[in-house]
Coordinates of C-alpha atoms and ligand atoms in Angstrom, one line a residue:
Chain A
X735 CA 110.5 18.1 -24.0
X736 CA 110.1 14.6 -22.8
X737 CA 112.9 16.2 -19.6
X738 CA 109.6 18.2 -18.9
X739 CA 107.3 15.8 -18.8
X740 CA 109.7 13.5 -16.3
X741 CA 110.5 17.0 -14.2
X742 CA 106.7 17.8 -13.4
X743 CA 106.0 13.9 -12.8
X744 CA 109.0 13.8 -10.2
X745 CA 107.3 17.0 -8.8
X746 CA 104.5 15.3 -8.5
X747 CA 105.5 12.1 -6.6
X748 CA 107.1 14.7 -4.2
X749 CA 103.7 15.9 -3.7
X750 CA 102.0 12.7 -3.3
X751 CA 105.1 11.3 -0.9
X752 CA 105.3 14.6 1.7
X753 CA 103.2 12.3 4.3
X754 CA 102.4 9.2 2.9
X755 CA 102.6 6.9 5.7
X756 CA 104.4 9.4 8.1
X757 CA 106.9 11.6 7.5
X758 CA 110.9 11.1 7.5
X759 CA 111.4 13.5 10.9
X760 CA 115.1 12.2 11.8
X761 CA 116.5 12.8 8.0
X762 CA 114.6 15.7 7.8
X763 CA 115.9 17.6 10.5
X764 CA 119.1 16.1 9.6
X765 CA 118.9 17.5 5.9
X766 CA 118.3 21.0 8.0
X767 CA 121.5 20.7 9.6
X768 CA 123.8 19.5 6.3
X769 CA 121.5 22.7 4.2
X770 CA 121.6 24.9 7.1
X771 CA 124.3 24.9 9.6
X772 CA 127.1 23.6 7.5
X773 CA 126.0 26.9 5.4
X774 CA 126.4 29.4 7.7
X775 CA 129.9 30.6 7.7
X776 CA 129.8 30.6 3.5
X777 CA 126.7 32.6 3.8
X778 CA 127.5 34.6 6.8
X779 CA 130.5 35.9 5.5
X780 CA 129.4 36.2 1.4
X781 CA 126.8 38.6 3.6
X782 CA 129.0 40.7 5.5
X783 CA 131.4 41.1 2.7
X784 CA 128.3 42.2 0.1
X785 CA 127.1 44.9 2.6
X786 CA 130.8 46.1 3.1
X787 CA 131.4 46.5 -0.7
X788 CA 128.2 47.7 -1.7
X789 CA 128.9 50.5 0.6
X790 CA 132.2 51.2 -0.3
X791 CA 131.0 51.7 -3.8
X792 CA 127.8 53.9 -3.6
X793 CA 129.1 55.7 -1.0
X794 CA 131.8 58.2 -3.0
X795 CA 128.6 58.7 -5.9
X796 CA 126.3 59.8 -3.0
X797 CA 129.1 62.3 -1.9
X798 CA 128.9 64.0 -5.3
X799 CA 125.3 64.2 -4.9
X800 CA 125.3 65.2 -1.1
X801 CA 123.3 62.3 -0.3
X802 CA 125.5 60.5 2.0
X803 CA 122.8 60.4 4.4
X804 CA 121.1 58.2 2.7
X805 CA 123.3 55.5 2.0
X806 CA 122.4 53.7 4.7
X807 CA 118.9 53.5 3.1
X808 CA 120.0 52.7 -0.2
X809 CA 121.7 49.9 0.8
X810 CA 119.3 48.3 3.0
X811 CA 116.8 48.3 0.0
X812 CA 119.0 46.9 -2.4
X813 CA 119.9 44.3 -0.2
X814 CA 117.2 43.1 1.2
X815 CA 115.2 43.6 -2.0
X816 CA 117.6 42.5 -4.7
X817 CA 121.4 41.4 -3.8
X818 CA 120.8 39.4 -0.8
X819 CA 118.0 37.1 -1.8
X820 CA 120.0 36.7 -5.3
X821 CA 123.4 36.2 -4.2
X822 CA 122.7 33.8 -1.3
X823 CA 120.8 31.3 -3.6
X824 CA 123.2 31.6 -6.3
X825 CA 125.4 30.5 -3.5
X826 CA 123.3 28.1 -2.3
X827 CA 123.5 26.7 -5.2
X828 CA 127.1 25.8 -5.7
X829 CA 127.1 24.7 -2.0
X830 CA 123.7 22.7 -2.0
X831 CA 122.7 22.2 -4.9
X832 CA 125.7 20.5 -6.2
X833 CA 126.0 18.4 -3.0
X834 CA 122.7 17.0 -3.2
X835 CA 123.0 16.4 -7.1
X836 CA 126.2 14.1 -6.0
X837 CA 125.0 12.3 -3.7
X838 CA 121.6 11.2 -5.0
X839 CA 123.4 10.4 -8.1
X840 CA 126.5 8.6 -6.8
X841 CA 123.4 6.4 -4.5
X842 CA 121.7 6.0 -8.2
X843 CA 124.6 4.7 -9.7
X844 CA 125.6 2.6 -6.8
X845 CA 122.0 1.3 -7.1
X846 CA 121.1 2.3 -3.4
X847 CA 118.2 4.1 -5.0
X848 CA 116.8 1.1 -6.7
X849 CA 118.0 -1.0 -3.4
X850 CA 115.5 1.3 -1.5
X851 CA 112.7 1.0 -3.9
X852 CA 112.9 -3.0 -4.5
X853 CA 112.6 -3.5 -0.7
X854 CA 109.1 -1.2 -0.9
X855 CA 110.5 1.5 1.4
X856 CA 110.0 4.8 -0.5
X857 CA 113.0 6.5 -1.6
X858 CA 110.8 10.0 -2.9
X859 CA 109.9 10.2 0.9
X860 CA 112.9 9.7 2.6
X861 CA 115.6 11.2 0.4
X862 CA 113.9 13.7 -1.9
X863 CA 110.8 14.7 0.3
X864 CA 113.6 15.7 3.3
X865 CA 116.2 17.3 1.1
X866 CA 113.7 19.2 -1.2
X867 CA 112.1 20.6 2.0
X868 CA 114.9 21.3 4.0
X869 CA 116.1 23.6 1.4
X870 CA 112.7 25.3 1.3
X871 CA 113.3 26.2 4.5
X872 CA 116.6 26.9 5.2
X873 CA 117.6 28.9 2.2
X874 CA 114.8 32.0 3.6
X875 CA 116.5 31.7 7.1
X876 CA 120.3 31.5 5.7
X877 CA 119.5 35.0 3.2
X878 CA 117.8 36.9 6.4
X879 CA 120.8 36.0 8.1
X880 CA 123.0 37.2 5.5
X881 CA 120.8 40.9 5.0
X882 CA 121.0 41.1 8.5
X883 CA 125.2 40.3 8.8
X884 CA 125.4 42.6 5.4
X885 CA 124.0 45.2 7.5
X886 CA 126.6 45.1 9.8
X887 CA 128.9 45.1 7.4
X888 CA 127.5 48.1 5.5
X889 CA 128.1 50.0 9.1
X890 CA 131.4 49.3 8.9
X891 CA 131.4 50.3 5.4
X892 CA 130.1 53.4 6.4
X893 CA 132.6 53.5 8.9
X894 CA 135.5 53.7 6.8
X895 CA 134.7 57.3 5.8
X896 CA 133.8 58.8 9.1
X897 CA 132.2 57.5 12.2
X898 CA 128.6 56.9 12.0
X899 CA 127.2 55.3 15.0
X900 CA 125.3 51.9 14.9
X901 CA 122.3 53.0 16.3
X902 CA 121.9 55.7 13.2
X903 CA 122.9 53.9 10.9
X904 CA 120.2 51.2 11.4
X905 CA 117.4 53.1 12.5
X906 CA 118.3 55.2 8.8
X907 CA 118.5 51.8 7.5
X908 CA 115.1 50.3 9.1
X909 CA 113.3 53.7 8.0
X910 CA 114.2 53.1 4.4
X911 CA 112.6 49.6 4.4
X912 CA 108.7 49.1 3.7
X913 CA 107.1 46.4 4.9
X914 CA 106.3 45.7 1.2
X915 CA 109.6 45.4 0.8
X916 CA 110.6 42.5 3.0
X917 CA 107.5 40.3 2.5
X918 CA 107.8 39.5 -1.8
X919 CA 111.6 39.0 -0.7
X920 CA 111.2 36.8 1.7
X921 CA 108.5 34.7 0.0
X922 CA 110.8 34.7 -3.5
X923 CA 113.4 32.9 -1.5
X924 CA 111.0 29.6 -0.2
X925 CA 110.8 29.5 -4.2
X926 CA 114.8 29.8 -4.4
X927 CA 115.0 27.4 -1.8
X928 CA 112.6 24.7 -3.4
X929 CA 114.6 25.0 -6.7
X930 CA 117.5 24.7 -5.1
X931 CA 116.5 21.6 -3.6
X932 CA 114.2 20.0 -6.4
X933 CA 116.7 20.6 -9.0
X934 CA 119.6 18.6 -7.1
X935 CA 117.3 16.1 -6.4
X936 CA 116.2 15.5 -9.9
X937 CA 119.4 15.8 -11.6
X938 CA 120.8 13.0 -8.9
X939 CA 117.7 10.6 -8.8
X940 CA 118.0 11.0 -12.8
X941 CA 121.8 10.4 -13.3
X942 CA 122.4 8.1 -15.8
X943 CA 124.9 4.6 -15.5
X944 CA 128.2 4.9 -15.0
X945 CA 130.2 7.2 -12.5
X946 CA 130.8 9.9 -14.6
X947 CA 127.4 10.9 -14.2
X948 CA 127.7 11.6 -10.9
X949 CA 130.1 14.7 -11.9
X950 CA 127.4 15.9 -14.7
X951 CA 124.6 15.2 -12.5
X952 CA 126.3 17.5 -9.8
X953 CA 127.4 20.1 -12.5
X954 CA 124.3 20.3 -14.7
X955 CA 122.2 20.7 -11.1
X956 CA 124.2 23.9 -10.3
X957 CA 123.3 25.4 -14.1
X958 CA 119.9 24.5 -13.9
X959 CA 119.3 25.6 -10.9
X960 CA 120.6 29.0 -10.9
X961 CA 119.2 29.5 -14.5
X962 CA 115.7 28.4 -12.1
X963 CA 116.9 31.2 -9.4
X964 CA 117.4 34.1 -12.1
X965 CA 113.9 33.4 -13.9
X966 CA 112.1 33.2 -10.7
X967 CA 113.3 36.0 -9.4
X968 CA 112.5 37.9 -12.7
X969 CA 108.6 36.4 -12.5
X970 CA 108.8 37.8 -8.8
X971 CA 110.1 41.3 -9.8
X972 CA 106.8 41.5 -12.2
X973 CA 104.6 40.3 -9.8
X974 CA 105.5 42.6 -7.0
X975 CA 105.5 45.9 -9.4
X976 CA 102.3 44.3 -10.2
X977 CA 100.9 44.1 -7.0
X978 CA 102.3 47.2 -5.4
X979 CA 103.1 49.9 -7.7
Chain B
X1103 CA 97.8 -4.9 10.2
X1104 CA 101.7 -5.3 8.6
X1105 CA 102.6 -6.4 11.3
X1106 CA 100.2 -8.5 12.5
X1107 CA 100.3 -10.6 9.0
X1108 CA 104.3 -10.4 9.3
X1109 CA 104.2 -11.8 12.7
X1110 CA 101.5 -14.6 11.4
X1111 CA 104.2 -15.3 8.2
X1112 CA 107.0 -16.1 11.1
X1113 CA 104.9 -18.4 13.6
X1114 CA 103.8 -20.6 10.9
X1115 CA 105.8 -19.9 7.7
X1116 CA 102.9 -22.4 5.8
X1117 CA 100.8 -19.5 5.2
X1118 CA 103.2 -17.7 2.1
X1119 CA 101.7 -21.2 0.1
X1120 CA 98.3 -19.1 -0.4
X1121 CA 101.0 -16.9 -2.5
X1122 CA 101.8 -19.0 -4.8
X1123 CA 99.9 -20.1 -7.7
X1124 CA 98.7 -24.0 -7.9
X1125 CA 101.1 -25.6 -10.4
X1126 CA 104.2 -24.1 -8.4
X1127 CA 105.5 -21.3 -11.0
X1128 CA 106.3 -18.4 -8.9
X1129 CA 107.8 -16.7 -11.7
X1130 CA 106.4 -17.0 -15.2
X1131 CA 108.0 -14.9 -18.0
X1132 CA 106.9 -15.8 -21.7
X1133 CA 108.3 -13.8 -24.8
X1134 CA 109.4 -10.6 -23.2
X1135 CA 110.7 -8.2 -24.8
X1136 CA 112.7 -4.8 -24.0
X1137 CA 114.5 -2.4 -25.8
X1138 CA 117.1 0.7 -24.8
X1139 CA 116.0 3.1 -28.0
X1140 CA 117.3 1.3 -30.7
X1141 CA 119.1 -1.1 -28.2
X1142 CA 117.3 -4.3 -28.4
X1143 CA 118.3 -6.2 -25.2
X1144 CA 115.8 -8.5 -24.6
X1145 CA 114.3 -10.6 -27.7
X1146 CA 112.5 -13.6 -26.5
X1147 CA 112.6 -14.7 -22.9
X1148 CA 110.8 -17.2 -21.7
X1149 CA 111.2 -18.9 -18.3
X1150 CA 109.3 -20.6 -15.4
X1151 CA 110.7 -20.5 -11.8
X1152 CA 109.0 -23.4 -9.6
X1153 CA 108.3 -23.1 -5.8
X1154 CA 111.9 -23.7 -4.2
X1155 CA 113.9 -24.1 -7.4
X1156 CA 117.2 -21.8 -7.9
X1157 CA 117.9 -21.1 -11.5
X1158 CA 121.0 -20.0 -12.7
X1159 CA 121.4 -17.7 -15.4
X1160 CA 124.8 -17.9 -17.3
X1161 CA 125.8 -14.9 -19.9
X1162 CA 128.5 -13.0 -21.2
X1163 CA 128.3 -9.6 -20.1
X1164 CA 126.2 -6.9 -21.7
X1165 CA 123.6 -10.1 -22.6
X1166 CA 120.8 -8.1 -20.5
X1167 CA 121.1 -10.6 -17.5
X1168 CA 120.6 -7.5 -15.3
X1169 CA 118.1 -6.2 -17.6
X1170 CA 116.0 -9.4 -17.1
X1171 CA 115.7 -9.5 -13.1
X1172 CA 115.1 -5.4 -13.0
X1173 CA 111.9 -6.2 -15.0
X1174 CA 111.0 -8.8 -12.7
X1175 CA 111.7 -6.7 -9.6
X1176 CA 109.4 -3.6 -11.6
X1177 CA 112.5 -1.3 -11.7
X1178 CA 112.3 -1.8 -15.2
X1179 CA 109.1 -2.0 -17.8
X1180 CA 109.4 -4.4 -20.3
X1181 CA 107.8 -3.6 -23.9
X1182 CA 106.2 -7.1 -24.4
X1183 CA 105.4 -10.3 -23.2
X1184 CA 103.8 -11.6 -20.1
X1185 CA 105.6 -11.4 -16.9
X1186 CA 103.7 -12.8 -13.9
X1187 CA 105.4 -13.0 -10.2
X1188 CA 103.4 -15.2 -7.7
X1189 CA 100.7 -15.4 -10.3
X1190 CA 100.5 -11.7 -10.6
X1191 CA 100.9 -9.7 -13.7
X1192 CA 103.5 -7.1 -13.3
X1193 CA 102.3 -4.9 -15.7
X1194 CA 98.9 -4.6 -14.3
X1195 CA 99.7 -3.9 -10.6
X1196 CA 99.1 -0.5 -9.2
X1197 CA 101.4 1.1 -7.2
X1198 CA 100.4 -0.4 -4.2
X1199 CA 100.4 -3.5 -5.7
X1200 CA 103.9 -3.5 -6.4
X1201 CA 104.9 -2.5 -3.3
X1202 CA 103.3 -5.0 -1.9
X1203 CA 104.7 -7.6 -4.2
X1204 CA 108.1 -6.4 -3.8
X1205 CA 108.3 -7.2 0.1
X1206 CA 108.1 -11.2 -1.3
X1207 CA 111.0 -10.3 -4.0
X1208 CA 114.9 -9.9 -2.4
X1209 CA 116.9 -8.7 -5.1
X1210 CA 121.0 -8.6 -4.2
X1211 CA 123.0 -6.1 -6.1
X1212 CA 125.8 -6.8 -7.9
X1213 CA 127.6 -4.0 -5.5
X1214 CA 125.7 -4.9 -2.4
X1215 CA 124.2 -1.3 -2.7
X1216 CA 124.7 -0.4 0.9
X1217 CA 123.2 2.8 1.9
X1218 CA 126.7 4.3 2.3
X1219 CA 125.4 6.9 5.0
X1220 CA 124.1 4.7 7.5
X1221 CA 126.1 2.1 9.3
X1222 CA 125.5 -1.6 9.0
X1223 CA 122.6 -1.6 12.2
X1224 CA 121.3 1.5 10.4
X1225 CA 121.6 -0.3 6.9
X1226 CA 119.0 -3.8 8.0
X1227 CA 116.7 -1.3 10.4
X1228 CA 115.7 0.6 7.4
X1229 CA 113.3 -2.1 5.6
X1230 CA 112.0 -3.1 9.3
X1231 CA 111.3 0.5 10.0
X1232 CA 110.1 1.5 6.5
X1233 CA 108.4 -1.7 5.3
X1234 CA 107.0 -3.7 8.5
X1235 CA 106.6 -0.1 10.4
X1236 CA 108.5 -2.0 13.4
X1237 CA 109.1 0.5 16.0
X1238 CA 110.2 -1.5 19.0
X1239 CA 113.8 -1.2 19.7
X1240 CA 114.1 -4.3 21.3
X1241 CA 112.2 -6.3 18.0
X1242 CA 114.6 -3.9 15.8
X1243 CA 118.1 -5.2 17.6
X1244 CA 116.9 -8.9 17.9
X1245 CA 115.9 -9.1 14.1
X1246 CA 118.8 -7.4 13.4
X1247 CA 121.3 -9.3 14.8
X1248 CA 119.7 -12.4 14.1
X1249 CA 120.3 -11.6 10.4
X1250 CA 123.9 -10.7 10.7
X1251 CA 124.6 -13.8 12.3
X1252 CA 122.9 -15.8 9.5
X1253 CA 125.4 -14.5 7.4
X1254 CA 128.1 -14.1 9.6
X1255 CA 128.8 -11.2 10.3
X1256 CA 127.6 -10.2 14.0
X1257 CA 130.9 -8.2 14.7
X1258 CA 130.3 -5.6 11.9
X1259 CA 127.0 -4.3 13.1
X1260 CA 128.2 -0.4 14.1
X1261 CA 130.8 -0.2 11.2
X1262 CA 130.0 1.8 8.1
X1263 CA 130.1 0.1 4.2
X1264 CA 133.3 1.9 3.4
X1265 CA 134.7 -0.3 6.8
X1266 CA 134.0 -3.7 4.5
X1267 CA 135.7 -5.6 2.3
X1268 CA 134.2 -6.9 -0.6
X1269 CA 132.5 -10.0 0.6
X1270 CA 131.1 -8.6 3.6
X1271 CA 129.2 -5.9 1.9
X1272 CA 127.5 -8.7 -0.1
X1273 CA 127.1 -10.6 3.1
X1274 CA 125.3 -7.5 4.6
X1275 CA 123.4 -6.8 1.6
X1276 CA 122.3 -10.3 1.4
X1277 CA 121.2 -10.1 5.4
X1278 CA 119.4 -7.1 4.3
X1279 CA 117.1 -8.2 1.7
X1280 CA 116.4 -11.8 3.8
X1281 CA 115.7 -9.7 6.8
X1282 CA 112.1 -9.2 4.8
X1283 CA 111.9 -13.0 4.3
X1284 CA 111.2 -12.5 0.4
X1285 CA 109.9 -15.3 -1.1
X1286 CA 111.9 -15.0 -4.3
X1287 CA 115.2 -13.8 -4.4
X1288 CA 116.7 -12.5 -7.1
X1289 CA 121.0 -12.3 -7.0
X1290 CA 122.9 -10.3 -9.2
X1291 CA 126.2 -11.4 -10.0
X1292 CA 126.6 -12.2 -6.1
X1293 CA 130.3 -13.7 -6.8
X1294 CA 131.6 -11.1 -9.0
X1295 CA 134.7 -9.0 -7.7
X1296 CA 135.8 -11.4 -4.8
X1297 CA 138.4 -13.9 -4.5
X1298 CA 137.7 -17.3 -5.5
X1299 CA 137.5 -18.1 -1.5
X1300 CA 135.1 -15.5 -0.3
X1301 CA 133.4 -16.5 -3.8
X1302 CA 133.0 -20.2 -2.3
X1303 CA 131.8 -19.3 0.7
X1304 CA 129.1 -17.0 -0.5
X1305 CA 127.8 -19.5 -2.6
X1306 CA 127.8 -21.9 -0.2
X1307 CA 126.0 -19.2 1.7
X1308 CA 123.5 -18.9 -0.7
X1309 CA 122.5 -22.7 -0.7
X1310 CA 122.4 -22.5 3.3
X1311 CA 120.0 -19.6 3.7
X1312 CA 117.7 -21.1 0.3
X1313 CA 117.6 -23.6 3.3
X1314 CA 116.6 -22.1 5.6
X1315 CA 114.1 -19.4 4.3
X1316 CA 112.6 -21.6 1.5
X1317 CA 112.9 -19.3 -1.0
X1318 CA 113.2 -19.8 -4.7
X1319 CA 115.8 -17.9 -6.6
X1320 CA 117.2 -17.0 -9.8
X1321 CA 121.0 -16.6 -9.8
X1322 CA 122.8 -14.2 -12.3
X1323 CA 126.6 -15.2 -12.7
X1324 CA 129.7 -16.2 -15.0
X1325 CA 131.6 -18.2 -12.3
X1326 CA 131.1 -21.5 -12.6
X1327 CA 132.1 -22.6 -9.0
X1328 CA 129.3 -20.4 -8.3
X1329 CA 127.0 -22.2 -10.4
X1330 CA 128.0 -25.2 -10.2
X1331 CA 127.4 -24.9 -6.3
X1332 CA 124.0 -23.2 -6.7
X1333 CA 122.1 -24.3 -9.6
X1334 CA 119.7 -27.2 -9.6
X1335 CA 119.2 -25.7 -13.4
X1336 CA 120.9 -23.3 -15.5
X1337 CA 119.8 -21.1 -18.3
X1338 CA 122.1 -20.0 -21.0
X1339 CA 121.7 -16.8 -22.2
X1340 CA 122.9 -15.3 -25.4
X1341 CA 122.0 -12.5 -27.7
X1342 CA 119.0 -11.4 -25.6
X1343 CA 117.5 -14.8 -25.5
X1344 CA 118.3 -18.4 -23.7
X1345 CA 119.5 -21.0 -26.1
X1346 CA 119.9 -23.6 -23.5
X1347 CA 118.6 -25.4 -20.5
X1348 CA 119.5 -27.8 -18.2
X1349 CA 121.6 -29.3 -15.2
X1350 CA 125.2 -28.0 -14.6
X1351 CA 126.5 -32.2 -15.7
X1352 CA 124.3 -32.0 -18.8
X1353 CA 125.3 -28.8 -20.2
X1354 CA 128.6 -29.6 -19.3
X1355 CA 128.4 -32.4 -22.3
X1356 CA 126.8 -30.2 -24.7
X1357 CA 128.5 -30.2 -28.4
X1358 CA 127.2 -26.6 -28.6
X1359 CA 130.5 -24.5 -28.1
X1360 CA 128.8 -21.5 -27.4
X1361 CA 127.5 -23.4 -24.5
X1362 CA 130.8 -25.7 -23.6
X1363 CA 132.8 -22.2 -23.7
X1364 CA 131.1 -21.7 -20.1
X1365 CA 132.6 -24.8 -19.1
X1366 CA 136.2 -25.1 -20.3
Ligands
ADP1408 N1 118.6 1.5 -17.7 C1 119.2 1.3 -18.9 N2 119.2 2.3 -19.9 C2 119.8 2.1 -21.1 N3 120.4 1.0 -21.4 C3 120.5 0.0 -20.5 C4 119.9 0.1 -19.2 N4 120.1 -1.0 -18.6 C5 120.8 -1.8 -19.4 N5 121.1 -1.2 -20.6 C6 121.8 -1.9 -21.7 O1 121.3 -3.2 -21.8 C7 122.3 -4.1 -22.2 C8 122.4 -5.2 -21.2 O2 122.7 -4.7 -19.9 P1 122.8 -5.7 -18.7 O3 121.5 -6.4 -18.5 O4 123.3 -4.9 -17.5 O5 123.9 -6.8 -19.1 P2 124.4 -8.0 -18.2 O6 124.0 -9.2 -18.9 O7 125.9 -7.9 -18.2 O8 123.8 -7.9 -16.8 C9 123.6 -3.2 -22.2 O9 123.9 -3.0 -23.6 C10 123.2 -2.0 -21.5 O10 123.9 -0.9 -22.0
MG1409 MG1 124.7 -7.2 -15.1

């Protein structure tokens, strides 16, 4: 209970910190590129490789049913729905999660957290304000990337079976996709992304004395956090049966 | 308006006396108190730091030396007691407040705590940038550089932390908190871990820049070179109060052998 109490106070101060007295551009940005572009190839190819299997696997059950035809379809929903915005945070979350969970700790138990605050410059703004954002925004950019590489990968997919050419295959795959599908998918991963990036942040600005606490800080980050991912994206399933269906 | 007043604080260094309270105590702590759960670290402490006095505290370890200087610098609350900094009330200060008081408190970490991303420049720009808003390059290099060469250290200015040995990582760290010009500084074990040389010499160091900055300080060690170079008084701690006052040649003679252990 009292871990409650401290989490939605921390969220707090990263409320009142975003731009008090200017905003931290430089790390900012710079949190972007450690989030983003050192996340690319892990994402990229976790992408490609979902698309290729899921297609592998629906596509002999379709057969039965002589519904080939719409594979395509079926996959794109299920990726861009479901599997892509899931599997990329859970990703995300051994990747960014962790990292940012050890290095906020490891600077808390090397004191450079209380160095920062004893000298009046504001830690919350420049190292959980950055981080917590830059995962808020990266994490929706890194999973459209991945849909859009698991595409190509469910062509391929498709491929294996009998030539299907690119252009069918994504216009099938495009006319299977509603608009109301890509918009509560896309928002539901800014809300992956600031878990992702408020968990680690927490669990390292919180980690105890003592340098094993790094490792649990690090470690308990990645469980929270993807326990976070799974209830949100339950709360987001409700709310978009609720406001479409 | 930081700036301005920072800029008044360097030409003539005679306005930080409107700081400090009349009789001289820039630090007043009476009966404090703090406990860890059932922990009790801190009993009964009661001390007064005057106006360009440098007190050393002497402890085993585990005593709550640390504990004692975190409350001063506000990283830690205390349960009970009165702790006033520059005739302020820590306890009662606002945010803003604090911050404000902590630009007058320079508080060296037992590791240095070098922000192990950045290099050394990086390191000493950070509480020019982030605490006197100075944006001019130019300012930012001289200041720097000026501090580095206080301590020594001019050479190191592009390397990173994991580049320095022992004692120049508390030489940095101890360029970066003076590069604020605290009034108080607050030093953490600043000997512990280096040779009994580099040990000497930061000491020494200590005295030089208490010199030159006019600071007050309170000193947290177990070495008594250390102390014996930096102490006009020293404090003995033990079981989460201090049993004993005086200068390093009086305590020396004490009969008390919890005392005289310090000095063997
Ligand atoms: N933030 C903290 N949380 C819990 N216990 C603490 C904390 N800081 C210090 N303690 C405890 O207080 C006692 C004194 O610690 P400290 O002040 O670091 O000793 P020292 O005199 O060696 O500097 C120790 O028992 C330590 O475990
Ligand atoms: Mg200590």
């Amino acid at each position: 209970m009292a871990a409650v109490g401290e989490q939605i106070s921390f969220a707090t101060q990263f409320g009142r910190n975003i731009f008090r007295n200017g905003f931290e551009w430089n790390e900012f940005l710079h949190q972007c590129y450690v989030v983003g572009v050192r996340s690319i190839s892990l994402v990229a190819i976790s992408g490609f490789i979902i698309g290729f299997v899921l297609t592998l696997q629906t596509q002999p059950t379709m057969k039965q049913f002589g519904a080939e035809s719409f594979v395509p379809g079926m996959v794109a929903i299920s990726i861009v729905r479901e599997i892509g915005p899931m599997i990329i945070a859970l990703i995300c979350t051994g990747k960014i999660a962790s990292s940012i969970g050890a290095e906020l700790g490891s600077m808390k138990v090397t004191e450079q957290i209380d160095a920062m605050e004893v000298s009046s410059a504001n830690p919350i703004q420049y190292l959980v304000v950055t981080r917590i954002l830059a995962c808020t925004l990266m994490v929706p950019l890194l999973t459209v990337m991945a849909d859009a590489l698991a595409f190509v990968g469910g062509w391929l997919g498709v491929n294996t079976q009998g030539h299907v050419s690119a252009t069918l295959f994504f216009r099938k795959a495009f006319a299977a996709l509603e608009f109301s599908d890509m918009i509560p998918a896309v928002v539901k991963t800014f809300f992956f992304g600031f878990a992702i990036g408020f968990v680690g942040c927490y669990k390292g600005y919180h980690a105890s004395r003592g340098t094993e606490s790094v490792g649990l800080a690090a470690n308990s980050a990645v469980v929270t956090a993807s326990l976070w991912i799974i209830l949100l994206d339950a709360v987001a399933v409700q709310i978009t049966n609720l406001l479409y269906y | 308006m930081e700036q301005a007043q920072i800029n008044q604080v360097e030409q003539e260094p005679e306005t930080d006396k409107e700081q400090i309270p009349e009789d001289g105590v820039v630090i007043r702590i009476e009966h404090l108190k703090k406990s860890f759960g059932e922990n009790q670290v801190l009993k009964d402490i009661n001390l007064e730091l005057h106006k360009g006095e440098n007190i050393v505290v002497l402890g085993r370890s585990g005593q709550g030396k640390s504990v004692t200087i975190q409350c001063i610098a506000g990283l830690l609350e205390p349960d009970e007691g009165k702790l006033e900094v520059l005739g302020k009330e820590i306890s009662t200060l606002n945010e803003d407040e604090l911050k404000e008081l902590r630009t007058k408190i320079g508080f060296l970490f037992q590791s240095g705590a070098l922000y192990d991303s950045m290099t050394v420049r990086e390191n000493l720009e950070f509480p020019l940038t982030r605490v006197l808003q100075i944006k001019d390059k130019e300012e930012l290099t001289k200041r720097v550089e000026d501090a580095l060469d206080s301590v020594g250290l001019k050479d190191a200015i592009d390397k990173y932390p994991s580049d320095l040995s022992g004692g120049m990582r508390k030489r940095v760290g101890l360029a970066r908190t003076l590069i604020l010009r605290p009034q108080i500084m607050l030093y953490d074990e600043p000997t512990t871990g280096l040779d009994p040389i580099t040990a000497r010499e930061i000491s020494e160091l200590i005295v030089t820049l208490q010199e030159k900055y006019e600071t007050s300080a309170i000193i947290i060690t177990h070495d008594m070179p250390c102390a014996r170079i930096t102490a006009d008084r020293i404090v003995v701690m033990n079981d989460g109060e201090y049993i004993a006052t005086g200068t390093y040649d009086e305590l020396a003679k004490s009969p008390d052998e919890l005392i005289n252990n310090f000095f063997k």
